[in-house]
Amino acid sequence: MNVIGLTPKSMKHAESNLPSLNWYDTTPNYELSLDQFEVYALKRLKVLRKIEQIKMMKVTPDVIRQKLDRVIKQEDLTDHDIDEASHFILRLSYCQTEELRRWFLQQEAALFRHRLQALSEQQLAYAVRKYAQLQPISAAEKEKYRDSLLQFTTPVEYQTAQFYAVPFTQALSLLATRQCFLRAGSAYVPQSKVLTILEGKFRTDLARFLALLANAGSFQAAQDAEASRIYPLLKNMHRALVPPREQQMHLPAGQVLTADNVEQFTSSMPLCMRQIHAGLKADHHLKYQARLQYGFFLRGAQMSLEDALLFFQRHFTKVTNEKFQKEYAYNIRHMYGKEGGTKDGRKEGQLGYGCSKIIGGLVAPSSANEHHGCPFKHYDEQNLHRLLQKLNIGDEKDRREILQQKKMQQYQLACLKHFEVTHPNAFSSDVPMDNVGNHPNAWFQASVTYQNKFQSTSSSNPSEPPKAVSP
Amino acid sequence: MTEMELETSFAEDEDAPNTASVEAAVVSPAPASKAATCTPELLKMYYSRLFPFSLLYDWLSYGSNTSIFSKREFSFTIEPVPDEEIYIRYQSFTTQEELAQAIVKRCPKKIDIGAVFSHSPKEKDTLQSGQLKPELRELVFDVDLTDYDGVRKCGCTGAQICRVCWGFMPMAVKVMDQALREDFGFEHIAWFYSGRRGVHAWVCDEVAKSLTDEARHAIAGYFEVNLGSENNKEVQLANPLHPMLARAYELLEPMFVEQVLPATGHGLLATPENCQAFLDELPEAAAPVREKLLPHWTSSKFNNTTPAEKWESIKEHLSAFLSAKKGVAKAAKNMSTKERNRLENWPVEMVFRHGYPRLDVNVSKARNHLLKSPFCVHPKTGRVCVPIVDVDSFNPFTVPTLPELEQELIKLDASADWKQTSLKDYFQGFENSFLNPLMKEIRRKQRDAAEQKAAITGDF
């Protein structure tokens, strides 16, 4: 069954020098049983989920590599066919929405990078030639820029080091951190950094494929006739294997978020929600985007509809009751699935917006009274630094590290770092850390759990947690 | 520096509007006292007789008839009632005449220029939300003397400027201009005086105009250097320095020695007190260097050396200290790599703090950020935002003001335009150094494309 609906270019798996690497630019064309179809997809999904989790763990790159290798092997993604088929099945399943596409792209790029890192120098040079059509610069050119290029390797390495030249627009992350030499619009990238270029190209290509699939309505096309057997599978794939996520998001047993006690919990909120809350208090109003982001968050944290209505109305002090009912109450009820077509709630927001949505899926705030978004992404460095200082988050060194993550565009890691410095020893305790840095509600839940746990030994302010707790 | 005369002193005002999508809201009350430098009458005179509409139109059309120009966003700040400013966004015009008519009629206090959008911005309300997308935008940079307040020892703060602190602008312009040309390979770069206390750059190469916001972020990051702040002076420059920064240092150091260190500049090494303060900037690890120099510089021997010689001396002592072998008395032993790096880069740090461009990076990062239009008039000073053709000879205090231009016009016929006034050198300089080369390249490309097409169709 040719599930992708594109014409395959080739049926044979070229014996290449790169056994583990696949650019996935050729649609596979072979029969799969329905069982295999599902099993392969789930195998890859397990690997991608693991990648998402590992990124958030506080372990060394070596440990990350080991763990990833183990799961890749365990799920048979070392097998070329399974790897390829599962990629294309998930590609089709994850082209459905913007948010799914972004998630898939992120994890696939990380998997690709992991595989690049395992290559030998020769294999990498081969991959660069094959996939990016790049040759190392000539010895003459290398000699010409010798003094400048020397800044990017040690003098000993320089003798044998290869450099590649690409248009600077293909090396943005290296450009932003001045990790390449730039001349006449070309970025000169040392061998050690060239995988960034390859990963970037892989990402761009995959993003384009996904957009094409989405625009071509391929997902809907899978609904017809014989494909109807796989349609439900594809549609629900992204929900498979997820531990009941609600449980990760709820407050610990016995605690309920109400219109009256939100205030006490703000110090346990991640920075994005804290800022919206502060904005709400300052302006006595929230614009649409922030209302959704915060409203879904509160809903995700199990605030009841009645409390949510009460909460917002109390804070919208400049608005008459009549106006509130007319303009805002509908909106809030809609978030709870009590209004609008489907009546089952806005699926997307059911559990609160995830970080990928907040970081990349919203129109960036463009004025001072728009409070939505992710402060790590949407604030400039100065403002973020000032905010961290104001909220007394960590010491100057911690704040530098957070800003450094921001600079590297690792906004989620910056947020995780924020959690770490305000919740010492959380990692070594049994506070549920899954998805902290991936989802505001998980952050919130972990923080509240942490407070409960250490309550007896400290004040309830997470900015001043217990300094030493023996595990 | 106390006798340094402030040649001008402008009142504070708010910055360029950000991209808030307020389309016609009252922004803020204008200051109560209005200087006679920029009255509605003077503005009307300027717009109807002197504003170089054809230069602006030719430039922003980029050799296409109207397809690019008509999708360009303009925004006006008008003041229909005194002290009540209205800010109107998403204006667009099909022709030069249309633009000229609107400007002469509305007489805006300020004109901002935005991106070239996917549709004409004036049709915004007829489009679905999200349909109006920025597509092309010059890569722009904004440098403001306000951001140099911590290092302006001339007495100026905020919007004030004097000849001494203006010296930071040529330093910034040269570093940026060189990097944009050599590193990025850009050729079509226009610099403008903002009318008061800063400069703007417009990079107009095809590649620059087509950059994504992500790429603009990266470019801003490429130029951004953490120079520390009043509270936190700990600066970490990578060691070895990036080639761009190494080149910037080569360029800036002589200017630093000539314009910043001596009494005629910011006097950093011009008095014993300042010398002491300067040496206090040395990190703790270099205390022996400080102790060695301090007695010479704060005693009767002070006048034995010039500021330039003192600078050389401090660099020599520092490098001798760093290269001293372990075991030698007062050698730089037990130093962490971090401390050593910082000391090795310390001269760079000092020069950069007093001259490396301090960009308002947010202006550069997003395609739909507005920037004040070249050739308009700064409402607080009445000075025209003229092109800067040669930054070394540029003097902000001799830039024509509206009252001066009025005096010039009185002596001329009714048909006279900018070519007969003191604006001529500025505008013609822009034409010769920027606009003509730009048009030449566009025409060359159009010719090449036509020939290629002809070759394909065999229609030679």
XYZ file of C-alpha atoms in Angstrom, chain A residues 147-153 168-169 171-186 287 365-370 377 379-381 383 385 389 396 400 406-407 409 411, chain B residues 18-21 179 181-186 207 211-212 214-219 221-226 231-232 234-237 240-247 338 356 361-362 365:
90
model
C 44.613 33.930 10.619
C 40.865 34.201 10.952
C 40.149 30.495 10.711
C 42.769 29.715 13.324
C 40.450 31.278 15.881
C 38.082 28.352 15.501
C 40.452 25.443 16.051
C 25.357 32.798 6.067
C 21.601 32.293 5.998
C 24.341 28.920 9.464
C 22.178 31.201 11.570
C 22.696 29.533 14.919
C 26.457 29.652 14.434
C 26.250 33.238 13.234
C 24.231 34.362 16.241
C 26.864 33.034 18.617
C 29.870 34.044 16.459
C 30.973 30.451 16.069
C 31.899 30.793 12.436
C 34.047 33.101 10.359
C 32.128 35.335 8.013
C 33.431 36.807 4.776
C 31.502 38.266 1.837
C 28.268 36.595 2.873
C 29.774 33.154 3.354
C -6.016 40.665 25.769
C 3.248 39.856 21.664
C 3.939 43.199 20.066
C 2.875 45.751 22.611
C 3.323 46.381 26.289
C -0.223 45.329 27.147
C 0.033 41.945 25.505
C 11.549 33.655 24.023
C 11.483 39.226 26.022
C 14.756 40.699 24.925
C 17.783 39.807 26.992
C 14.197 42.810 29.969
C 17.500 39.827 32.969
C 16.528 40.099 39.086
C 23.781 36.356 39.147
C 23.598 34.309 33.367
C 17.927 32.023 25.849
C 20.731 33.205 23.631
C 17.362 29.752 21.634
C 13.884 28.588 25.765
C 6.860 50.077 18.487
C 4.816 47.819 16.327
C 1.726 47.946 18.462
C -1.185 47.574 16.167
C 31.377 44.426 8.998
C 30.409 45.166 3.717
C 33.274 42.771 4.375
C 31.589 40.051 6.408
C 28.132 40.003 4.889
C 29.112 41.262 1.463
C 26.448 43.979 1.448
C 19.726 39.370 0.282
C 16.009 38.047 5.347
C 13.620 36.215 7.653
C 15.114 34.525 12.386
C 18.049 35.609 10.248
C 17.708 39.183 11.528
C 17.831 37.875 15.076
C 21.008 35.991 14.248
C 22.620 39.052 12.680
C 23.353 38.388 17.834
C 26.461 38.477 15.677
C 26.953 42.150 16.487
C 25.827 42.100 20.093
C 28.574 42.267 22.680
C 27.899 42.194 26.374
C 26.264 47.264 38.409
C 27.849 44.359 36.684
C 32.150 41.582 34.514
C 32.499 41.147 30.806
C 33.428 37.901 29.163
C 34.745 38.242 25.655
C 40.686 34.348 21.140
C 38.528 37.174 19.848
C 36.251 36.525 16.919
C 37.833 37.941 13.734
C 35.065 40.542 13.439
C 35.761 41.789 16.957
C 39.513 41.677 16.458
C 39.079 43.883 13.410
C 38.589 32.738 33.135
C 31.825 49.524 20.160
C 18.738 45.515 18.435
C 14.969 45.279 18.565
C 15.140 41.945 14.574
